[in-house]
Coordinates of C-alpha atoms in Angstrom, one line a residue:
Chain A
X554 CA 0.0 0.0 0.0
X555 CA 1.0 3.6 -0.5
X556 CA 1.6 5.5 2.7
X557 CA 1.5 9.3 3.0
X558 CA 3.2 10.9 5.9
X559 CA 2.8 14.6 6.9
X560 CA 5.7 16.3 8.6
X561 CA 6.0 19.8 10.1
X562 CA 9.0 22.1 10.6
X563 CA 8.9 23.4 14.1
X564 CA 11.2 25.0 16.7
X565 CA 13.4 22.4 18.2
X566 CA 11.9 20.8 21.3
X567 CA 14.9 21.8 23.5
X568 CA 14.6 25.5 22.7
X569 CA 13.2 27.7 25.4
X570 CA 11.1 30.1 23.2
X571 CA 10.8 33.8 23.9
X572 CA 7.8 35.9 23.2
X573 CA 8.4 39.0 21.0
X574 CA 8.4 42.4 22.7
X575 CA 5.5 43.5 20.5
X576 CA 3.4 40.5 21.5
X577 CA 3.0 39.5 17.9
X578 CA 4.3 36.0 18.4
X579 CA 7.4 34.1 19.6
X580 CA 10.8 35.0 18.3
X581 CA 11.9 32.3 15.8
X582 CA 14.8 34.3 14.2
X583 CA 18.0 32.3 14.5
X584 CA 16.4 29.6 16.5
X585 CA 17.1 25.9 15.8
X586 CA 14.3 24.3 13.8
X587 CA 13.7 20.6 13.5
X588 CA 11.1 18.0 12.4
X589 CA 8.3 17.9 14.9
X590 CA 9.0 14.9 17.2
X591 CA 5.6 13.3 16.6
X592 CA 6.2 13.6 12.9
X593 CA 9.5 11.7 13.2
X594 CA 7.6 8.9 14.9
X595 CA 5.1 9.0 11.9
X596 CA 8.0 8.7 9.4
X597 CA 9.6 5.9 11.4
X598 CA 6.3 3.9 11.5
X599 CA 5.9 4.2 7.7
X600 CA 9.5 3.0 7.2
X601 CA 8.9 0.1 9.5
X602 CA 5.7 -0.8 7.5
X603 CA 7.8 -0.7 4.4
X604 CA 10.4 -3.0 5.9
X605 CA 7.7 -5.4 6.8
X606 CA 6.5 -5.4 3.2
X607 CA 3.2 -3.8 4.0
X608 CA 4.0 -0.4 2.6
X609 CA 5.2 -0.2 -1.0
X610 CA 5.8 3.5 -1.3
X611 CA 6.2 6.3 1.3
X612 CA 5.4 9.8 0.2
X613 CA 6.2 12.5 2.7
X614 CA 4.5 15.9 2.5
X615 CA 4.9 19.2 4.4
X616 CA 2.7 22.2 4.2
X617 CA 4.8 25.3 5.0
X618 CA 7.7 27.6 4.1
X619 CA 10.4 26.7 1.5
X620 CA 12.8 25.9 4.4
X621 CA 10.6 22.9 5.3
X622 CA 12.5 21.2 2.4
X623 CA 15.1 20.5 5.1
X624 CA 12.7 18.4 7.1
X625 CA 11.4 16.7 3.9
X626 CA 15.1 15.8 3.1
X627 CA 15.4 14.4 6.6
X628 CA 12.4 12.2 6.1
X629 CA 13.8 11.0 2.7
X630 CA 17.1 10.2 4.5
X631 CA 15.1 8.1 7.0
X632 CA 13.6 6.1 4.2
X633 CA 10.7 7.9 2.5
X634 CA 10.7 7.5 -1.3
X635 CA 9.7 11.0 -2.4
X636 CA 8.5 14.3 -1.1
X637 CA 5.9 17.0 -1.8
X638 CA 6.1 20.5 -0.4
X639 CA 3.0 22.5 -0.4
X640 CA 4.6 25.9 -0.2
X641 CA 2.8 28.5 2.0
X642 CA 4.5 31.4 3.6
X643 CA 2.2 32.2 6.5
X644 CA 1.7 30.4 9.7
X645 CA -1.3 28.2 8.9
X646 CA -4.1 27.0 11.1
X647 CA -4.8 23.3 11.2
X648 CA -7.9 23.4 9.0
X649 CA -5.9 25.0 6.2
X650 CA -3.2 22.4 6.5
X651 CA -5.9 19.6 6.5
X652 CA -7.4 21.1 3.4
X653 CA -4.0 21.1 1.6
X654 CA -3.4 17.5 2.7
X655 CA -6.8 16.5 1.5
X656 CA -5.9 17.8 -2.0
X657 CA -2.6 15.8 -1.8
X658 CA -4.6 12.7 -0.7
X659 CA -7.0 13.1 -3.6
X660 CA -4.0 13.2 -6.0
X661 CA -1.9 10.4 -4.4
X662 CA -4.6 8.1 -3.3
X663 CA -2.7 6.6 -0.3
X664 CA -4.2 3.7 1.7
X665 CA -2.9 5.1 4.9
X666 CA -2.0 8.6 6.1
X667 CA 0.2 9.0 9.2
X668 CA 0.6 12.2 11.1
X669 CA 1.9 13.2 14.5
X670 CA -0.8 13.7 17.1
X671 CA 0.2 17.3 17.7
X672 CA 2.8 19.9 16.7
X673 CA 4.9 21.1 19.7
X674 CA 4.5 24.7 18.6
X675 CA 0.8 25.3 18.2
X676 CA -0.1 22.3 20.4
X677 CA -3.4 22.1 18.5
X678 CA -3.9 18.3 18.1
X679 CA -6.3 18.8 15.3
X680 CA -4.9 18.2 11.8
X681 CA -5.2 14.4 11.6
X682 CA -8.8 14.5 12.9
X683 CA -9.7 17.3 10.4
X684 CA -8.1 15.4 7.5
X685 CA -10.1 12.3 8.5
X686 CA -13.2 14.4 8.5
X687 CA -12.5 16.0 5.1
X688 CA -11.6 12.6 3.4
X689 CA -14.3 10.7 5.2
X690 CA -11.7 8.2 6.4
X691 CA -11.7 6.5 9.8
X692 CA -9.2 7.8 12.3
X693 CA -6.9 6.2 14.8
X694 CA -5.5 9.0 16.9
X695 CA -2.8 8.8 19.6
X696 CA -1.7 5.5 18.3
X697 CA 0.8 3.4 20.3
X698 CA 0.5 0.3 18.1
X699 CA -0.5 -0.1 14.4
X700 CA -1.2 -3.4 12.8
X701 CA -2.5 -4.2 9.3
X702 CA -4.9 -7.1 9.5
X703 CA -6.2 -7.9 6.0
X704 CA -8.3 -5.0 4.8
X705 CA -8.5 -3.5 8.3
X706 CA -6.1 -1.5 10.4
X707 CA -6.0 -2.3 14.1
X708 CA -4.9 0.7 16.1
X709 CA -4.1 0.7 19.8
X710 CA -4.8 4.2 21.2
X711 CA -3.6 5.9 24.3
X712 CA -6.7 7.1 26.1
X713 CA -7.1 8.8 29.5
X714 CA -7.8 5.6 31.4
X715 CA -5.3 3.3 29.6
X716 CA -5.4 1.8 26.2
X717 CA -8.2 1.2 23.6
X718 CA -8.0 -0.8 20.4
X719 CA -10.1 0.1 17.4
X720 CA -10.4 -1.6 13.9
X721 CA -10.5 0.8 11.0
X722 CA -11.5 0.3 7.4
X723 CA -8.8 1.3 4.9
X724 CA -8.0 3.9 3.8
X725 CA -7.5 5.4 7.2
X726 CA -5.7 8.2 9.1
X727 CA -3.4 7.5 12.0
X728 CA -1.9 10.0 14.4
X729 CA 1.2 9.0 16.4
X730 CA 1.7 9.0 20.1
X731 CA 5.2 9.1 21.6
X732 CA 5.2 5.4 22.5
X733 CA 4.5 4.1 19.0
X734 CA 8.2 3.7 18.2
X735 CA 11.7 4.9 18.7
X736 CA 12.7 6.9 15.6
X737 CA 16.1 5.9 14.0
X738 CA 18.9 8.3 13.0
X739 CA 19.7 9.1 9.4
X740 CA 23.1 7.7 8.4
X741 CA 25.5 9.9 6.3
X742 CA 25.2 7.7 3.2
X743 CA 21.4 7.9 3.5
X744 CA 21.5 11.7 3.9
X745 CA 23.6 11.8 0.7
X746 CA 21.2 9.5 -1.2
X747 CA 18.2 11.6 0.0
X748 CA 19.6 14.6 -1.9
X749 CA 18.8 12.7 -5.2
X750 CA 15.3 11.6 -4.2
X751 CA 12.5 13.6 -5.9
X752 CA 11.0 16.6 -4.1
X753 CA 8.1 18.3 -5.8
X754 CA 6.9 21.8 -4.9
X755 CA 3.3 22.8 -5.4
X756 CA 1.4 25.9 -4.3
X757 CA -2.0 25.8 -2.5
X758 CA -3.4 27.7 -5.5
X759 CA -2.4 24.9 -7.9
X760 CA -4.1 22.4 -5.5
X761 CA -7.2 24.7 -5.5
X762 CA -7.0 25.1 -1.8
X763 CA -8.0 28.2 0.2
X764 CA -5.9 28.8 3.3
X765 CA -8.5 31.3 4.8
X766 CA -9.1 30.8 8.5
X767 CA -11.8 31.6 11.0
X768 CA -9.2 32.0 13.8
X769 CA -7.1 35.1 14.3
X770 CA -4.3 35.4 16.9
X771 CA -4.7 38.8 18.5
X772 CA -1.6 38.6 20.7
X773 CA 0.9 36.3 22.3
X774 CA 2.2 36.9 25.8
X775 CA 4.7 35.3 28.1
X776 CA 2.9 33.2 30.8
X777 CA 2.9 34.6 34.4
X778 CA 6.2 33.9 35.9
X779 CA 6.3 31.8 39.1
X780 CA 8.0 33.6 41.9
X781 CA 11.2 32.0 43.0
X782 CA 10.8 29.5 45.8
X783 CA 13.0 28.6 48.7
X784 CA 15.2 25.6 49.5
X785 CA 14.4 23.8 52.7
X786 CA 17.1 22.0 54.7
X787 CA 15.1 19.0 55.9
X788 CA 12.0 17.0 55.5
X789 CA 10.7 18.3 58.9
X790 CA 11.1 21.9 57.7
X791 CA 9.3 21.0 54.4
X792 CA 6.4 19.5 56.3
X793 CA 6.2 22.5 58.6
X794 CA 6.1 24.9 55.6
X795 CA 3.5 22.9 53.8
X796 CA 1.3 22.8 56.9
X797 CA 1.7 26.3 58.3
X798 CA 2.9 28.5 55.4
X799 CA 1.3 27.1 52.2
X800 CA -1.5 25.3 54.2
X801 CA -1.9 22.6 51.5
X802 CA -1.7 19.5 53.8
Chain B
X151 CA -26.6 32.4 22.4
X152 CA -26.9 28.8 23.3
X153 CA -23.9 26.6 24.1
X154 CA -23.6 22.9 23.6
X155 CA -21.3 21.0 26.0
X156 CA -20.3 17.5 25.0
X157 CA -20.3 15.5 28.2
X158 CA -17.4 13.2 29.3
X159 CA -18.6 10.4 31.5
X160 CA -17.3 7.4 33.3
X161 CA -19.0 4.6 35.4
X162 CA -22.5 5.8 34.5
X163 CA -22.2 9.4 35.6
X164 CA -20.7 12.6 34.2
X165 CA -17.0 13.0 34.8
X166 CA -15.5 15.9 36.7
X167 CA -14.1 17.3 33.4
X168 CA -17.7 18.0 32.3
X169 CA -18.2 20.2 35.3
X170 CA -15.2 22.3 34.4
X171 CA -16.4 22.6 30.8
X172 CA -19.8 23.8 31.9
X173 CA -18.0 26.4 34.0
X174 CA -16.2 27.6 30.8
X175 CA -19.6 27.7 29.0
X176 CA -21.1 29.8 31.8
X177 CA -18.2 32.3 31.4
X178 CA -19.1 32.7 27.7
X179 CA -22.8 33.3 28.8
X180 CA -26.1 32.1 27.4
X181 CA -28.0 28.9 27.9
X182 CA -26.0 25.8 28.4
X183 CA -27.1 22.4 27.0
X184 CA -25.3 19.2 27.6
X185 CA -25.1 16.4 25.1
X186 CA -24.8 12.8 26.4
X187 CA -24.0 10.5 23.5
X188 CA -23.4 6.8 24.1
X189 CA -25.1 3.5 24.8
X190 CA -27.3 3.0 27.9
X191 CA -26.5 6.4 29.1
X192 CA -29.8 7.2 30.9
X193 CA -28.0 7.4 34.3
X194 CA -25.4 9.7 32.8
X195 CA -28.1 12.0 31.5
X196 CA -29.8 12.1 34.9
X197 CA -26.5 13.1 36.6
X198 CA -26.0 15.7 33.8
X199 CA -29.5 17.2 34.5
X200 CA -28.4 17.9 38.1
X201 CA -25.4 20.0 37.1
X202 CA -25.9 23.6 38.3
X203 CA -26.6 26.0 35.4
X204 CA -27.5 23.5 32.8
X205 CA -30.7 24.4 31.0
X206 CA -31.3 21.2 29.0
X207 CA -29.7 17.7 28.6
X208 CA -29.8 16.1 25.1
X209 CA -29.4 12.3 25.1
X210 CA -28.4 10.3 22.0
X211 CA -28.7 6.8 23.2
X212 CA -27.6 4.4 20.5
X213 CA -25.3 1.4 20.0
X214 CA -23.5 3.5 17.3
X215 CA -22.3 5.9 19.9
X216 CA -20.8 3.4 22.3
X217 CA -17.1 3.9 23.0
X218 CA -17.3 7.4 21.5
X219 CA -16.1 6.4 18.0
X220 CA -15.5 9.8 16.3
X221 CA -16.6 8.6 12.9
X222 CA -20.1 8.1 14.4
X223 CA -20.3 10.8 17.1
X224 CA -18.9 13.7 15.0
X225 CA -21.8 13.6 12.5
X226 CA -24.3 13.6 15.4
X227 CA -22.7 16.7 16.9
X228 CA -22.6 18.4 13.5
X229 CA -26.3 17.6 13.1
X230 CA -27.1 19.2 16.5
X231 CA -24.5 22.0 16.3
X232 CA -26.5 24.0 13.7
X233 CA -28.7 25.4 16.5
X234 CA -25.8 26.5 18.7
X235 CA -23.3 29.4 18.9
X236 CA -20.6 27.3 20.6
X237 CA -19.8 23.7 20.9
X238 CA -17.5 22.8 23.8
X239 CA -15.9 19.7 25.0
X240 CA -13.3 19.0 27.7
X241 CA -9.8 18.5 26.3
X242 CA -9.8 14.9 27.3
X243 CA -8.6 12.2 24.8
X244 CA -12.3 11.8 23.8
X245 CA -12.8 15.6 23.3
X246 CA -9.5 15.9 21.4
X247 CA -10.4 12.9 19.2
X248 CA -13.9 14.0 18.3
X249 CA -14.1 17.8 18.2
X250 CA -11.6 18.6 15.4
X251 CA -13.6 16.2 13.3
X252 CA -16.7 18.2 14.1
X253 CA -14.9 21.5 13.3
X254 CA -13.7 20.3 9.9
X255 CA -17.2 19.0 9.0
X256 CA -18.6 22.5 9.9
X257 CA -15.7 24.1 7.9
X258 CA -14.5 26.1 10.9
X259 CA -11.2 26.2 12.8
X260 CA -11.1 24.8 16.3
X261 CA -9.6 26.5 19.3
X262 CA -7.8 23.9 21.4
X263 CA -7.4 23.8 25.2
X264 CA -8.7 27.3 26.2
X265 CA -7.6 28.4 29.7
X266 CA -9.6 31.6 29.8
X267 CA -12.7 33.3 28.2
X268 CA -12.1 36.9 27.3
X269 CA -15.4 37.3 25.5
X270 CA -17.9 35.2 23.5
X271 CA -15.5 35.1 20.6
X272 CA -12.0 35.6 22.2
X273 CA -10.1 33.0 24.2
X274 CA -6.7 32.4 25.7
X275 CA -4.8 29.2 25.2
X276 CA -1.2 28.1 25.8
X277 CA 1.2 27.3 22.9
X278 CA 4.8 26.1 22.8
X279 CA 4.3 23.7 25.7
X280 CA 2.8 26.5 27.8
X281 CA 5.8 28.9 27.3
X282 CA 3.5 31.4 25.6
X283 CA -0.2 32.3 25.9
X284 CA -2.1 33.2 22.7
X285 CA -5.2 35.3 22.6
X286 CA -7.3 33.9 19.8
X287 CA -10.4 35.4 18.2
X288 CA -12.8 33.2 16.2
X289 CA -15.1 34.6 13.5
X290 CA -16.8 31.2 13.0
X291 CA -20.6 31.1 13.1
X292 CA -20.3 28.1 15.3
X293 CA -17.3 28.2 17.6
X294 CA -15.8 24.8 18.3
X295 CA -13.6 24.7 21.4
X296 CA -11.9 22.3 23.7
X297 CA -11.5 23.3 27.3
X298 CA -8.4 22.7 29.5
X299 CA -10.2 21.6 32.6
X300 CA -7.6 22.9 35.0
X301 CA -8.3 26.4 33.7
X302 CA -11.8 26.5 35.1
X303 CA -13.2 25.8 38.6
X304 CA -15.9 23.1 38.4
X305 CA -19.5 24.0 38.7
X306 CA -21.6 22.2 41.4
X307 CA -22.6 18.7 40.4
X308 CA -25.9 19.1 42.2
X309 CA -28.6 21.7 42.3
X310 CA -29.8 21.8 38.7
X311 CA -33.0 20.3 37.4
X312 CA -32.6 20.4 33.6
X313 CA -35.1 18.8 31.2
X314 CA -33.9 15.6 29.5
X315 CA -34.7 15.3 25.8
X316 CA -33.9 12.4 23.4
X317 CA -32.2 13.7 20.2
X318 CA -30.3 12.7 17.1
X319 CA -30.7 10.1 14.5
X320 CA -28.3 7.1 14.6
X321 CA -25.2 8.0 12.5
X322 CA -23.3 4.8 11.9
X323 CA -20.5 5.5 9.4
X324 CA -19.6 1.8 9.5
X325 CA -15.9 2.5 9.0
X326 CA -14.6 1.8 12.5
X327 CA -15.2 -0.6 15.3
X328 CA -14.3 -0.9 18.9
X329 CA -12.2 -3.9 19.6
X330 CA -11.3 -3.7 23.3
X331 CA -9.7 -1.7 26.0
X332 CA -7.2 -2.1 28.8
X333 CA -8.0 0.3 31.6
X334 CA -5.6 0.9 34.5
X335 CA -7.2 0.2 37.8
X336 CA -6.6 2.5 40.8
X337 CA -8.3 3.4 44.0
X338 CA -6.5 6.7 44.2
X339 CA -8.2 10.0 43.0
X340 CA -8.2 10.7 39.3
X341 CA -5.0 12.4 38.3
X342 CA -6.4 15.5 36.6
X343 CA -8.9 16.1 39.4
X344 CA -6.8 15.4 42.4
X345 CA -6.0 18.1 45.0
X346 CA -2.6 16.6 45.6
X347 CA -0.3 14.9 43.1
X348 CA 2.9 13.0 43.9
X349 CA 4.9 12.4 40.7
X350 CA 8.0 10.3 40.1
X351 CA 10.7 10.5 37.5
X352 CA 13.7 8.6 36.3
X353 CA 15.3 9.1 39.7
X354 CA 12.9 6.4 41.1
X355 CA 15.2 3.9 39.5
X356 CA 12.6 1.2 38.8
X357 CA 8.9 0.5 38.9
X358 CA 9.1 -1.3 42.3
X359 CA 10.4 1.9 43.9
X360 CA 7.2 3.7 43.0
X361 CA 5.7 1.9 46.0
X362 CA 7.3 4.6 48.2
X363 CA 5.2 7.2 46.2
X364 CA 2.1 5.1 46.4
X365 CA 2.2 4.9 50.2
X366 CA 3.0 8.6 50.5
X367 CA 0.1 9.3 48.1
X368 CA -2.3 7.1 50.1
X369 CA -1.4 9.0 53.3
X370 CA -2.1 12.3 51.6
X371 CA -5.1 11.2 49.6
X372 CA -3.1 12.1 46.5
X373 CA -3.0 10.8 42.9
X374 CA 0.3 9.5 41.5
X375 CA 1.8 10.9 38.3
X376 CA 5.0 10.3 36.4
X377 CA 7.4 12.0 34.0
X378 CA 7.9 10.7 30.5
X379 CA 11.3 9.2 31.5
X380 CA 9.5 7.0 34.1
X381 CA 6.9 5.9 31.6
X382 CA 9.4 5.2 28.8
X383 CA 11.5 3.2 31.2
X384 CA 8.5 1.1 31.9
X385 CA 8.2 2.0 35.6
X386 CA 4.5 2.9 35.3
X387 CA 1.8 2.9 32.6
X388 CA 1.5 5.8 30.2
X389 CA -1.8 7.1 31.5
X390 CA 0.1 8.3 34.5
X391 CA 2.2 10.7 32.4
X392 CA 2.1 14.4 33.3
X393 CA 3.2 16.8 30.6
X394 CA 2.8 18.4 27.2
X395 CA 1.8 15.1 25.7
X396 CA 0.3 13.5 28.8
X397 CA -2.1 14.9 31.3
X398 CA -2.3 18.5 32.4
X399 CA -2.7 18.9 36.1
X400 CA -3.1 21.9 38.4
X401 CA -3.5 20.6 41.9
X402 CA -3.1 22.5 45.2
X403 CA 0.1 20.6 45.8
X404 CA 2.4 18.9 43.3
X405 CA 5.3 16.9 44.7
X406 CA 7.9 16.1 42.1
X407 CA 10.2 13.4 43.2
X408 CA 13.3 12.5 41.1
X409 CA 12.1 14.6 38.2
X410 CA 14.6 17.0 36.5
X411 CA 11.9 19.3 35.2
X412 CA 12.2 19.3 31.4
X413 CA 10.1 21.8 29.4
X414 CA 7.7 19.1 28.4
X415 CA 7.0 18.0 31.9
X416 CA 6.7 21.6 33.3
X417 CA 4.0 22.1 30.6
X418 CA 1.8 19.7 32.4
X419 CA 2.1 20.9 36.0
X420 CA 3.5 24.4 36.3
X421 CA 0.0 25.9 37.1
X422 CA -0.1 23.9 40.3
X423 CA -0.6 26.1 43.3
X424 CA 2.3 24.9 45.3
X425 CA 5.2 22.9 43.8
X426 CA 7.6 20.8 45.9
X427 CA 10.7 19.3 44.4
X428 CA 12.7 16.6 45.9
X429 CA 15.9 15.9 43.9
X430 CA 19.5 15.2 44.8
X431 CA 20.8 17.3 41.9
X432 CA 20.6 20.9 43.1
X433 CA 21.0 22.2 39.5
X434 CA 17.9 20.4 38.3
X435 CA 15.6 22.8 36.4
X436 CA 12.6 21.7 38.5
X437 CA 14.0 23.9 41.4
X438 CA 13.4 27.0 39.3
X439 CA 9.6 26.5 39.5
X440 CA 9.4 24.8 42.9
X441 CA 8.1 26.8 45.8
X442 CA 9.8 24.5 48.2
X443 CA 12.9 22.5 47.1
X444 CA 14.6 19.8 49.1
X445 CA 18.0 18.7 47.9
X446 CA 18.1 15.1 49.2
X447 CA 18.2 11.4 48.3
X448 CA 14.5 10.6 47.6
X449 CA 14.9 7.2 49.1
X450 CA 15.5 8.8 52.5
X451 CA 13.3 11.9 52.1
X452 CA 10.1 10.2 50.8
X453 CA 9.7 7.7 53.7
X454 CA 10.5 10.4 56.2
X455 CA 8.0 12.7 54.6
X456 CA 5.4 9.9 54.8
X457 CA 6.1 9.5 58.5
X458 CA 5.8 13.2 59.2
X459 CA 2.6 14.1 57.3

């Protein structure tokens, strides 16, 4: 089967972001960018499906700026076969991304689409579900295990109380949780080979997709800072403070 | 304005998360209706009708809605949503699973995990693992929103007397099926609703050592959480994970034991009222957010703490 994987370029997870002084957003100038960690897990799962002989071709797609080519090349180095960049300059809302991905799904006709469960910048946790809605496919979100069983896909999902398993008709959408797999590193020869793999760039216009949104960010602020606490010297002092000062026990 | 709240429930009654979501709806203003979708949910509907401030309870009782499969529940909510200005659900795994599907079917953007209501169309939500707070305005005719439950104080579970009305045709998409579930069993309070949370990290060393935290938690009436490191190492199951990708908690007291305090963990607990850190590494980032820090070996400090409280 053909597998489509969506990846996003985001600020590296180790970066402590700073809010811009004019409250228009966070400062991403000269900040290290990487593939969203959940997207790495999505790529790894697709590659494993290919190694098992389940997937025949892996197409990786990103909707974002021209620089997202770096993350697509990373995915190619990890084992994807070819890449598509839907080039859009602005920061997009999830519905716009889902609409662009829907157009790619219509063109590529994958049997399975894998996305991360959320991007660590917007923390939306929406795109996969929205893509499922637009395509009319079943969705297996927050997946910690994915198994193809005949014409069905069994997905074990991380839910609040534990784990839940659902059986989905194919084609289907899966979003990855952290425990789905441990992503591999790209080797230098694979990074070199990835440079020769095809990477196609399209515009949302060419796909006939409108990126209009019903959400507008008015401002972005730093969260209220916690005042510095104190270090206590002993457990007895800690208990005394919790009882008499903080009054929480 | 009328607001539809999608109820979260467990063990035949509405879950606490529903009460926080009704509180968010009350802040927006207008009549609040609660939707209970599922199979054999008569008892849940009755408990929903008692929630303070709820005007009406809609019940969609059908086998298709069992286990909250989004492929079936989302079309139901879309069918009902046409009569509402807002559709709200708690940002639980069910809410997060279903509501974006609803939003896309309504062709509107969703606003995820709001922590404050500025006005009927403007909301605050955390981004970048809680390191920035965005104020977002929605121009959608029907505003689809998930609510971070720790951002709103729960309304009273008793005191209301809403009418109960059966609604909704059976939407069975027939493209997904429930196979089974494995739920973690615990007598302790639910993590996201607990007043006190005791969490362990990599410093616990192994799963067996979590018994020290369990007995401390039992003495305090607390829930037990964990960092990703502790979950990945197999010390405890994943539903105990607190953080950006796990559960968001904001208890009165959060005791972090053997947790370094990575950005991703802080995202899940830094709105706790009082934070205590017990760690032998005095450079650990957790001490920067802790109200009370104790630099000590947790294997000595935790049993002593248990003795003294």
